[in-house]
Structure formats: C-alpha cells, structure tokens
Coordinates of C-alpha atoms in Angstrom, one line a residue:
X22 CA -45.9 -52.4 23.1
X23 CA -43.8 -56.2 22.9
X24 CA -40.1 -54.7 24.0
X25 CA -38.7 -58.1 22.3
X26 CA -34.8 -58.6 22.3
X27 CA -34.3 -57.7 18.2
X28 CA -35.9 -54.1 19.4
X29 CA -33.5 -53.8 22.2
X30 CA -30.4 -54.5 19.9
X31 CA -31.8 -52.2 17.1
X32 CA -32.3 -49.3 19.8
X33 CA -28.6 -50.3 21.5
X34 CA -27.1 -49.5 18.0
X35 CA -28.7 -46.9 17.0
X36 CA -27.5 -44.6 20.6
X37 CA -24.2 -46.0 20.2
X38 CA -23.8 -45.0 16.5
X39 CA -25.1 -41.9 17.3
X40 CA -22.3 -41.3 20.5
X41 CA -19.8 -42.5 17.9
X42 CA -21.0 -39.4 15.5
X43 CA -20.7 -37.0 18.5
X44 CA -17.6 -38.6 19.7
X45 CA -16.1 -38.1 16.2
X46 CA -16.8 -35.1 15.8
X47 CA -15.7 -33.4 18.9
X48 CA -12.7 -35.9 18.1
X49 CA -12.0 -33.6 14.7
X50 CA -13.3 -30.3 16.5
X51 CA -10.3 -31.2 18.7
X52 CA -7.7 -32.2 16.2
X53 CA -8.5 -29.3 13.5
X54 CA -9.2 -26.4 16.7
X55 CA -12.0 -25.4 14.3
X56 CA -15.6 -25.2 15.3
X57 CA -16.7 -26.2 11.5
X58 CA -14.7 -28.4 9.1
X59 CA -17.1 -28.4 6.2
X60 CA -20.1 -27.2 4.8
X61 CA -22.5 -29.8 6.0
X62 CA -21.2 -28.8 9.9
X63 CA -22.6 -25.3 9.6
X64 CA -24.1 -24.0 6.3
X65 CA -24.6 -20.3 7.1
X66 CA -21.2 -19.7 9.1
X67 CA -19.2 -21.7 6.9
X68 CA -20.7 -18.8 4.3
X69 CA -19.5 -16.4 6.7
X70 CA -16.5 -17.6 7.3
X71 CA -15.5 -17.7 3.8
X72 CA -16.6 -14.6 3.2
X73 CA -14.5 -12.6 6.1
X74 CA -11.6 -14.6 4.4
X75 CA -12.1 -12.9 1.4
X76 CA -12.3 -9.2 3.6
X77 CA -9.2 -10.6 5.3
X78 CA -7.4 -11.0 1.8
X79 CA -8.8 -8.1 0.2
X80 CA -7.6 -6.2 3.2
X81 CA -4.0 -7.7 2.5
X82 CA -4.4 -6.5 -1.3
X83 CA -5.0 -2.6 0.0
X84 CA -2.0 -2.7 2.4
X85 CA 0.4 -3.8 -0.3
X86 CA -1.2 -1.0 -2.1
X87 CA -1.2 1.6 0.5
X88 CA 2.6 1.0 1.7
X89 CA 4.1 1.3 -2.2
X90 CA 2.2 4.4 -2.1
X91 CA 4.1 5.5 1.2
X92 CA 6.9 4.1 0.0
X93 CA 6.1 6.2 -3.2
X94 CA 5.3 9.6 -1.4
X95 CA 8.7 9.3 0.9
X96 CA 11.0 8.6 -2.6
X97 CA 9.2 12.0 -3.6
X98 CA 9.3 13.8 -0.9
X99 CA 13.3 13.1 -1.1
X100 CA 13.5 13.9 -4.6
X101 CA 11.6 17.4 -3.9
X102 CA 13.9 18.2 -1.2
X103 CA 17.0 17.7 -3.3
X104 CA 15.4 19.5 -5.8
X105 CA 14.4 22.5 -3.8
X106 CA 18.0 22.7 -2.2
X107 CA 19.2 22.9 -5.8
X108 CA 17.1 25.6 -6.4
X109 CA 18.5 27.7 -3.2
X110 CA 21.5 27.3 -4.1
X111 CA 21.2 28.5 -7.8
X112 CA 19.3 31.3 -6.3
X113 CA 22.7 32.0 -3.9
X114 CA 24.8 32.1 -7.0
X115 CA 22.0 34.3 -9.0
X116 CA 22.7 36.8 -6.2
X117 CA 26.5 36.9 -6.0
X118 CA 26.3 37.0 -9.8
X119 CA 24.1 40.2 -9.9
X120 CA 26.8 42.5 -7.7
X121 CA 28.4 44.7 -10.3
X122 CA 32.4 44.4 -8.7
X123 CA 32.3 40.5 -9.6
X124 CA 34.4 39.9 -12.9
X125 CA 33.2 38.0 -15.5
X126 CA 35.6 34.8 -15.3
X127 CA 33.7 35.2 -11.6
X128 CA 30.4 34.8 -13.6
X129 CA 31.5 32.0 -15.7
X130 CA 32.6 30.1 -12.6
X131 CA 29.0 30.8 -10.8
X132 CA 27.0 29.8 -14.5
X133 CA 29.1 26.5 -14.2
X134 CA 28.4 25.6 -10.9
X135 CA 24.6 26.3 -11.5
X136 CA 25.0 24.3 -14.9
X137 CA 25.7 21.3 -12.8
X138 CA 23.0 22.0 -10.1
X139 CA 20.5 22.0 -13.2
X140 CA 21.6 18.5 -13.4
X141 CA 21.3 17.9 -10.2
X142 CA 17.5 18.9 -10.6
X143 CA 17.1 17.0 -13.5
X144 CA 18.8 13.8 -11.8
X145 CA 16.5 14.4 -8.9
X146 CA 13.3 14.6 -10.6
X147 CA 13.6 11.6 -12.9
X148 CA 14.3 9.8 -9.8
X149 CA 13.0 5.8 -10.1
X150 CA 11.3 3.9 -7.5
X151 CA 11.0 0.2 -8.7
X152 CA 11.3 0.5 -12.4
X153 CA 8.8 3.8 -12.7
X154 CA 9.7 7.4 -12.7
X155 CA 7.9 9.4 -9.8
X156 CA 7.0 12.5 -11.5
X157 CA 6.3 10.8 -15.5
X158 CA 2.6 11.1 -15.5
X159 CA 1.0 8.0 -16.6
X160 CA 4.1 7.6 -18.5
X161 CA 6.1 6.3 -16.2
X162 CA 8.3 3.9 -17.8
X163 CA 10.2 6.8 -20.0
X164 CA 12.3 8.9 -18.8
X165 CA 10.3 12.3 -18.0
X166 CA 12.9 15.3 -17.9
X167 CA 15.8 16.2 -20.1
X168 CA 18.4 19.2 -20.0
X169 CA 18.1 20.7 -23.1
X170 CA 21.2 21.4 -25.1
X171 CA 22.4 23.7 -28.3
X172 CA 24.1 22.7 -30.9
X173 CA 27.4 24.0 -29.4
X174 CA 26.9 21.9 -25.6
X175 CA 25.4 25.0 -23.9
X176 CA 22.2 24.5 -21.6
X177 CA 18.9 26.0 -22.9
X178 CA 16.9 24.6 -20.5
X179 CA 15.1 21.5 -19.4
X180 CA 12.1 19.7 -21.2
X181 CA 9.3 17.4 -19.9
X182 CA 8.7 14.1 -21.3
X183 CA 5.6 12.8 -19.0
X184 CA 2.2 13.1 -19.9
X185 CA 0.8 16.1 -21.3
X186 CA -1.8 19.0 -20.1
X187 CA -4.2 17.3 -22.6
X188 CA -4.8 14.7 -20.0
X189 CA -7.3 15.5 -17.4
X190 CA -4.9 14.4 -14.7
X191 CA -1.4 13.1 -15.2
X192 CA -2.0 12.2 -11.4
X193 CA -1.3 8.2 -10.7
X194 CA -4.9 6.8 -9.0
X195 CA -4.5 4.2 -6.2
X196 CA -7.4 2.2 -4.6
X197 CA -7.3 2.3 -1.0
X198 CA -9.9 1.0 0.4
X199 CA -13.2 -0.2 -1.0
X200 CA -15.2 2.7 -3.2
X201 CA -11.8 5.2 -1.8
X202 CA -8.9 6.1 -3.9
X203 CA -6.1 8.6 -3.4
X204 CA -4.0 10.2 -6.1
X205 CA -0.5 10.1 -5.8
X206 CA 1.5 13.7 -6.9
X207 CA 2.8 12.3 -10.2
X208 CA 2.7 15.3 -12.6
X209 CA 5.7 16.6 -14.0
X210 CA 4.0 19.8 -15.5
X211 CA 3.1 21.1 -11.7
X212 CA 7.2 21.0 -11.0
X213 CA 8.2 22.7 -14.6
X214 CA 5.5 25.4 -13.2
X215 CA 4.4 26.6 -16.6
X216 CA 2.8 29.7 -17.1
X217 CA 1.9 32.6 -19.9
X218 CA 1.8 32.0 -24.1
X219 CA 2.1 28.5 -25.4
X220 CA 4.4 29.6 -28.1
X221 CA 6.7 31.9 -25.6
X222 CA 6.3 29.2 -22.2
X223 CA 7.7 30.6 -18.5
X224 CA 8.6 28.0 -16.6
X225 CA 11.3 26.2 -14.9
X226 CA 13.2 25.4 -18.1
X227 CA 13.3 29.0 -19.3
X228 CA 14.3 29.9 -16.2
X229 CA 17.5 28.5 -16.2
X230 CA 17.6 29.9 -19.9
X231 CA 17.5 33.0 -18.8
X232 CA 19.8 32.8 -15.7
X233 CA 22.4 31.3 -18.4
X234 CA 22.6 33.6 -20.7
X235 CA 22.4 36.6 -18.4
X236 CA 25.7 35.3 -17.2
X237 CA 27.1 35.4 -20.5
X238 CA 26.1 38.6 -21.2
X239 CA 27.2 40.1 -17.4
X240 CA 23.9 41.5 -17.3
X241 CA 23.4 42.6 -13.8
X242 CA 20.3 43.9 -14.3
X243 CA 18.6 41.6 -15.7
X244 CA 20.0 39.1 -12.7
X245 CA 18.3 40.9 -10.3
X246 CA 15.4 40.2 -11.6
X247 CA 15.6 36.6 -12.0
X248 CA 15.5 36.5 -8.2
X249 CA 11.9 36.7 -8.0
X250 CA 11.4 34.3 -10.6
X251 CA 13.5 32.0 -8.4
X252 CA 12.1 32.5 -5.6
X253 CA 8.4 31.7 -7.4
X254 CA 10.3 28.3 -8.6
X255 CA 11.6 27.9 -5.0
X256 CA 7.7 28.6 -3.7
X257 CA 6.2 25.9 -6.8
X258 CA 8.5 23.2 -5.5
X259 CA 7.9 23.8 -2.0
X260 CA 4.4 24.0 -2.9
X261 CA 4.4 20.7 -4.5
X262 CA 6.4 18.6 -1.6
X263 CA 3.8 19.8 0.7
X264 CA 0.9 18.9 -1.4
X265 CA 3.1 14.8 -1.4
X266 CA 3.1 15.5 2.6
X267 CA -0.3 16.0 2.8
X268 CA -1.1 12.7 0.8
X269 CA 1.7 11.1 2.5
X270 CA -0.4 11.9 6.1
X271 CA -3.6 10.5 4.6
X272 CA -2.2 7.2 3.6
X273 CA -0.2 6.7 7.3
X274 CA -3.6 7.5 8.6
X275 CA -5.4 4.6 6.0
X276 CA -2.4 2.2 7.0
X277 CA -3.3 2.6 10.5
X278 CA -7.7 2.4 10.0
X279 CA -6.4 -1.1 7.5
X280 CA -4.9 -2.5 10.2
X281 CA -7.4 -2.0 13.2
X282 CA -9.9 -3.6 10.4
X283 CA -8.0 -6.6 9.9
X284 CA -7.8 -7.1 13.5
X285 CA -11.6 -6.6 13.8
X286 CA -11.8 -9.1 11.0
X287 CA -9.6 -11.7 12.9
X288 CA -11.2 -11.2 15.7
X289 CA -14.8 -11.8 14.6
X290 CA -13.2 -14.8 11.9
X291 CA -11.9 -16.4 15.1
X292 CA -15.3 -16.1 17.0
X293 CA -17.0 -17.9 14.3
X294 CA -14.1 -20.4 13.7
X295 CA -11.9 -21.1 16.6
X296 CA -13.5 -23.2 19.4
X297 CA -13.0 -22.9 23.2
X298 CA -10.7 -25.2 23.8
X299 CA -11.7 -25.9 27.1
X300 CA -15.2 -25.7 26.6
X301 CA -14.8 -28.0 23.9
X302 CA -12.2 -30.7 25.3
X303 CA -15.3 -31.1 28.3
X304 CA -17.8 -31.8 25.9
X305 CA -15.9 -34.3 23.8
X306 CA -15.1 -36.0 27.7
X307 CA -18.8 -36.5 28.4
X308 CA -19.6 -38.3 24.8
X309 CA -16.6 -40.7 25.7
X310 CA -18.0 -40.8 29.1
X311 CA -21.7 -41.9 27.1
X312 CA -19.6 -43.9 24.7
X313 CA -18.3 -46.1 27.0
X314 CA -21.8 -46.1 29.0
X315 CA -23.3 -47.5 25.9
X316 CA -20.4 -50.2 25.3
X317 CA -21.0 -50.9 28.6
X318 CA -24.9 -51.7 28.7
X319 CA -24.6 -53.2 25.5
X320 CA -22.6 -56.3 26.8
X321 CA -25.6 -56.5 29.1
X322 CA -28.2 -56.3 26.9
X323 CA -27.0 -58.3 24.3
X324 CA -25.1 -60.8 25.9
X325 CA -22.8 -61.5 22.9
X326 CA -19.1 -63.1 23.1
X327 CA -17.6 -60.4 21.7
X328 CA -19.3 -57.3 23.8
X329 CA -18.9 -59.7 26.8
X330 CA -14.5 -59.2 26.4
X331 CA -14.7 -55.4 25.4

C-alpha cells in the first residue's frame, strides 16, 4: 500500500483525537472523583448505581421511621411508669383506708388524695408525642381518656375515647424494613383492662368507682377487697409497659441491622462509583505523556507552521 502524506495526516489526527478523548476523560474522572459521569460512560453500573441510591434513600426513609417509633415506645414507657406509680400509691391509700380505727374525715382525706392521683392517670395516659396521643388507637388526634364526672363533681370513673374493640387491632402498624412491620402498643382498651358483661364493664374506670364510693360509705370490708382488684390493675399496666419494652428492644435492634446495611450500601456504592485516586491520577499521566508524544510527532510529520511552534 502507497503510505502518501494525506494518509499520514489523516492517521496523525485520528491518534491524537483519540488521546484527547482519553485525556478528557481521565481529566473529568479526576475533577468529578467519580468513575462514571453519565450513562454513555458505563450503561449497566450507572443502572446499579442508581439503583443502590434508591436502597440508600429508602434506607434513610425506614430510619426516620424506626427512631419516631423509639422515640414513641420511650414517651410510653414514661407514661406507663407514671401511671403504674399512681396505681401503687392508690393501692397504699386503699389499705390505710380499710383499717377499721381510721375516722372517716381520715377517709375523705385518703379518697381526695386518690381523686387527684386518678388525674394523675388520666394526665399520664393521654400523654402527646408530636401532635398524637400514645394510647388513642388509630384515633390519635382526639383526646383518648376522660375522668368521668356526676352531676354533683364527684368521680365515677374514667372513660376511653380511642378506637373501639370492633376494630381488629387499635394497634399503630409501622414499616420497618422492606416486607417487615412492627406494631407499636397503641391501644387504650388493653390499659382500661376491661373484663365481664358489656352492660355491667370491670375495668379500670369502675375500679376507681368502687374505691370512691367505698370511702363514702366507710366500708372496710368492701376495701379490702378492692386490693386484689388493684393489684390485677397494677399487674395489666405492668403487663402492658413490658409488652412496649419488648417492641422497644426489637426496634433498637432494627436501628442497629439499618445502619450496618447502609454502610454495606456505601461501601459497595463507592466501589462502583468512587475511583482510586491514585490509580487513576497515573493513568491520566500516561495519556498526557501519549498526548504530548503525538503533538510531538505531528510537528514531524506534518511539517506545518503552526505544529512547528507548539
């Protein structure tokens, strides 16, 4: 084959456009510290790229999640405790109340300290934690318990607001992870512990009922009695703030497996993405090196004016 001058310059162009590509690109590899800048780079790992970005952000969405459910469980868990110290006390009083040498101004000093510490339960479990009450139900932007008054003032009881027995579960459902979700202990019917008829309900509310107008009527005996039934209030509530520990442990240990993932996630994003800067800084020095080579030769080859003062 003729090697003629016009097929020198043609093949001189062609290797130096084709250094300038490389030299560019390492040039933007080096600038950006990314190993792909668009699709046409890398097809397939820009699609896997994108695609652990979207893990990485979905794992973001079920933290958030996860710590408002902590966050959720602790407010509880406080609530439950000042509720079950209420309850002790209001048992302490029960007993001092059912000793036959107390008077009865005695009584009516004990019914009004345990009228307040009904209050205090009350106050305790319509606790709010960022604009919802923690133990509504799926109701949880009403207010869930009441104290229930006479006519005349006097204390009857307490009644529940939240979300009925006729729902399945009045329990909150929070997604935790992909195809996993955790219900948080939302139900106010669990803490008014209601057992026996519909029409003649035993549960927290006629509990206090009873312990009220026992006092009134000095009735020792009946007093006595009302022990156990605190004690199986005590037991329900205590019952209850374990079950919120128990779903408090699983979500600190979900926090903890969503955190090693997204670190897995980085890690293998930054495989894919990042480029070894070292690594990376040599190559782009040889195609400079070959750059200039072909600058270089050119002025030889083609013996032009301007090549001849690069």
């Amino acid at each position: 084959m003729r090697v003629t001058d016009s097929l020198m310059s043609q093949s001189f162009l062609r290797n130096l456009s084709t250094n300038t590509s490389n030299m560019m690109k390492y040039q933007e590899q080096l600038s950006t510290l990314k190993e792909v800048n668009k699709p046409s780079d890398d097809p397939l790992r820009v699609s896997k790229i994108l695609d652990l970005n979207n893990t990485i952000i979905q794992n973001d969405q079920y933290k958030t999640t996860i710590n408002d459910a902590v966050q959720w469980t602790n407010v509880q868990d406080s609530a439950l405790s000042s509720t079950t110290e209420s309850l002790q006390r209001i048992k302490t009083l029960i007993q001092s109340s059912a000793n036959d040498t107390m008077s009865h101004s005695d009584r009516q000093a004990n019914k009004a300290e345990i009228e307040s510490e009904i209050h205090g339960v009350v106050d305790a479990l319509n606790t709010n934690f960022g604009g919802r009450y923690i133990f509504a139900g799926m109701n949880t932007t009403e207010v869930p318990f009441e104290v229930d008054t006479d006519d005349a003032g006097e204390i009857t009881g307490i009644i529940y607001h939240g979300t009925k027995k006729s729902i399945v579960s009045a329990n909150l459902s929070r997604e935790i992870a992909p195809g996993v979700s955790i219900e948080l202990n939302t139900d106010g019917n669990a803490l008014m512990n209601e057992k026996g008829a519909s029409d003649l309900p035993d549960n927290l509310g006629s509990f206090f009922n009873d312990v009220l107008k026992a006092l009134d009527s000095d009735d020792t005996e009946n007093l006595s009695g009302l022990l156990e039934r605190a004690d199986q209030q005590l037991e329900n509530v205590v019952s209850n703030r374990a079950k919120t520990g128990a779903i408090f442990n699983r979500l600190e240990s979900t926090l903890e497996r969503n955190e090693s993932e997204k670190l897995n996630l980085k890690t293998i994003l930054s495989e894919n993405q990042d480029i070894d800067l070292a690594e990376k800084y040599m190559e782009f020095t040889m195609e400079q090196t070959a750059y200039k080579a072909s600058l270089s030769m050119g002025t030889q080859i083609l013996q032009t004016n301007i090549l001849d003062y690069l």
